[in-house]
Tab-separated table of C-alpha atoms in Angstrom:
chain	number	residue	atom	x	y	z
A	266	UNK	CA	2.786	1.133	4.721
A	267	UNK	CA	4.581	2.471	7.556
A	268	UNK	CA	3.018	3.708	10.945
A	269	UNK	CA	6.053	4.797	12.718
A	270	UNK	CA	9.499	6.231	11.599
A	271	UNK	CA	12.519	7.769	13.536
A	272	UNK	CA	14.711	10.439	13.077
A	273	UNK	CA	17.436	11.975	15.469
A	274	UNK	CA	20.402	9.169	14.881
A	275	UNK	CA	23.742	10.593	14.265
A	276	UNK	CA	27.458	10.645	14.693
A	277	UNK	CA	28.814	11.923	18.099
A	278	UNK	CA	31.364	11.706	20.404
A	279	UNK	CA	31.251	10.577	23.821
A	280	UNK	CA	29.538	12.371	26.442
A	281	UNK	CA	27.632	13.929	23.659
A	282	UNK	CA	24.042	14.307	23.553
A	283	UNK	CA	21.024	13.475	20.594
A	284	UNK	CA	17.318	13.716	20.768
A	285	UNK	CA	14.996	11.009	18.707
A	286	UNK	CA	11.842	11.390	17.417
A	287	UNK	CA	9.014	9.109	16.012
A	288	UNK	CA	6.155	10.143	14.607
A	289	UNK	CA	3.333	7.777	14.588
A	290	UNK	CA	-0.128	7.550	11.792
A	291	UNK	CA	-2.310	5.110	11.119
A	292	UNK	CA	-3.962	3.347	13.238
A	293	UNK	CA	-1.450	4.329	16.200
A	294	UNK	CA	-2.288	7.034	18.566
A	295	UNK	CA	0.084	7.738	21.316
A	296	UNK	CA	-2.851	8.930	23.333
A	297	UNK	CA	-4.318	5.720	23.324
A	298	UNK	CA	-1.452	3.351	22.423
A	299	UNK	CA	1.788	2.365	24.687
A	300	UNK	CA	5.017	2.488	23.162
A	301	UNK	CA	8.789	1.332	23.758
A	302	UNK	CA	12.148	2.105	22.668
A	303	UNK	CA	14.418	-0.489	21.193
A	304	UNK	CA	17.979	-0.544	20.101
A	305	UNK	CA	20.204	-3.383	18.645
A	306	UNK	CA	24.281	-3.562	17.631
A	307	UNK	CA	25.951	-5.759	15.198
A	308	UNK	CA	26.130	-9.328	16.625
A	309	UNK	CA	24.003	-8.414	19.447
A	310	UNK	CA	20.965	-9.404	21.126
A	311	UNK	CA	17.864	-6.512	20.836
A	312	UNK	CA	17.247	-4.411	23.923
A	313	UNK	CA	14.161	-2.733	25.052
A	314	UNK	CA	15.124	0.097	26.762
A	315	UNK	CA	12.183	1.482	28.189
A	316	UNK	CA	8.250	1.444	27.886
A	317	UNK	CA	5.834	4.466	27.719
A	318	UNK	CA	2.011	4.508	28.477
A	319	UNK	CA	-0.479	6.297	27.032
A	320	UNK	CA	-0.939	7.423	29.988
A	321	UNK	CA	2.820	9.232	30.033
A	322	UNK	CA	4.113	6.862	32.484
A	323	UNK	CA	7.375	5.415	32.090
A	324	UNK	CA	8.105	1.692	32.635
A	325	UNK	CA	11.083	-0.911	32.734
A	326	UNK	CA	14.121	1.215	32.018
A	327	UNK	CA	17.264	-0.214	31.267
A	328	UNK	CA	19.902	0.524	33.810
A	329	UNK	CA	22.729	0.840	31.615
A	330	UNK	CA	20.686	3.486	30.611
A	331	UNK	CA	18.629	4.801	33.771
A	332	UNK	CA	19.417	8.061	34.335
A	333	UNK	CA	20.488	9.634	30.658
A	334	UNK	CA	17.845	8.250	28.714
A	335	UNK	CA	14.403	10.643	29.084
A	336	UNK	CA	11.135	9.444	26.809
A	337	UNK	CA	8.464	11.846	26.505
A	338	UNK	CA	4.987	12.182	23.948
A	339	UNK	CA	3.237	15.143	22.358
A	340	UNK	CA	0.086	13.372	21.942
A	341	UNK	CA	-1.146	16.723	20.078
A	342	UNK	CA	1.344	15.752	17.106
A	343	UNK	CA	1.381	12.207	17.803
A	344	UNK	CA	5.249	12.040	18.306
A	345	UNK	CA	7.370	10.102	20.916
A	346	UNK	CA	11.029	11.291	21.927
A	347	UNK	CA	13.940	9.926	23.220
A	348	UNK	CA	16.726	12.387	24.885
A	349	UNK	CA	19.870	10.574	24.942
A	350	UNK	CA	22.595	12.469	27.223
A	351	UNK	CA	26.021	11.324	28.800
A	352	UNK	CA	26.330	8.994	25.595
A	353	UNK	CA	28.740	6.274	25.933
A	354	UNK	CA	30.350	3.581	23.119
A	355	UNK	CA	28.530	1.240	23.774
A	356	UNK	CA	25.185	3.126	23.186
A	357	UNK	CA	26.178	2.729	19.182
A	358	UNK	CA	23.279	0.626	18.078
A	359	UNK	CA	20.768	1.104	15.938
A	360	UNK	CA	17.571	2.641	17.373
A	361	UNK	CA	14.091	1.697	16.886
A	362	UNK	CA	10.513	2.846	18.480
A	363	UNK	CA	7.622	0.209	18.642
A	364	UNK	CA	4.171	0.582	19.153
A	365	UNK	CA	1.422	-1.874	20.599
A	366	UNK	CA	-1.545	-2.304	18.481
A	367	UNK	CA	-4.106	-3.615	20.744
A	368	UNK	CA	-3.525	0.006	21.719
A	369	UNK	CA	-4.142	-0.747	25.809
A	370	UNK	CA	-2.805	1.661	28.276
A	371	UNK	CA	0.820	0.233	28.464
A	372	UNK	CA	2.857	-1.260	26.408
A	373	UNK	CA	2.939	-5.010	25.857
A	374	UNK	CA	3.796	-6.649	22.769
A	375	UNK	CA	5.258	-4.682	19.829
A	376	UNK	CA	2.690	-4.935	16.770
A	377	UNK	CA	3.916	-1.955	14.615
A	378	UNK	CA	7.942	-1.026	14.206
A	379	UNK	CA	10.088	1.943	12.806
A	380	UNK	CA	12.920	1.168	10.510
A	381	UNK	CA	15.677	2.787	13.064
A	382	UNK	CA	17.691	5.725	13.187
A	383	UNK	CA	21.830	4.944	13.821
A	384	UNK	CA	23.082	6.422	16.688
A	385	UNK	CA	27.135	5.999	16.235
A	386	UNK	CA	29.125	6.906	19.470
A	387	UNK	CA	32.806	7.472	18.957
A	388	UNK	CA	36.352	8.564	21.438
């Protein structure tokens, strides 16, 4: 059983630009339920990127990322986006929304996962 999965990841070059999506069933309601965005490369340590609300507002962004990173939600088709832009190399990671279950207004510990979309950045 799945409640979330992405989509989106591919192969670009730098400077290039990608939009994710996960779609969310179940039990999780991204009118009701706060979200994140995670990503994670080889050998390194997992990132959380940024938090969204059910309420729509955005939380915690990363810095390295602050700026050309833009999460939105269509609560009508219960589906959460990511707009990468201005990709860099080190952006390749693998890519992974996250849901809270105890479905409060923001987002505070990840209960329900995606099994990540590759985003591969290249020169």
């Amino acid at each position: 059983q799945v409640a979330l999965m992405e989509s989106g990841g591919d192969s670009v070059q730098v400077g290039g630009s990608l939009k994710l999506s996960c779609v969310a069933s179940g039990h999780i309601s991204f009118s009701r339920c706060g979200m994140a965005w995670f990503r994670q490369a080889p050998g390194k340590e997992r990132q959380q990127l940024l938090t969204v609300g059910s309420d729509g507002v955005v939380l915690g962004t990363l810095p390295s990322v602050e700026g050309r990173f833009t999460a939105s939600v269509d609560v009508v088709k219960n589906m959460a986006y990511l707009q990468l832009t201005g990709l860099k190399i080190e952006d390749t990671a693998m890519y992974y929304c996250a849901a809270d279950g105890g479905c409060w207004r923001h987002f505070g510990v990840p209960t329900d996962w995606g099994q990540g979309t590759q985003v591969t950045v290249s020169s």
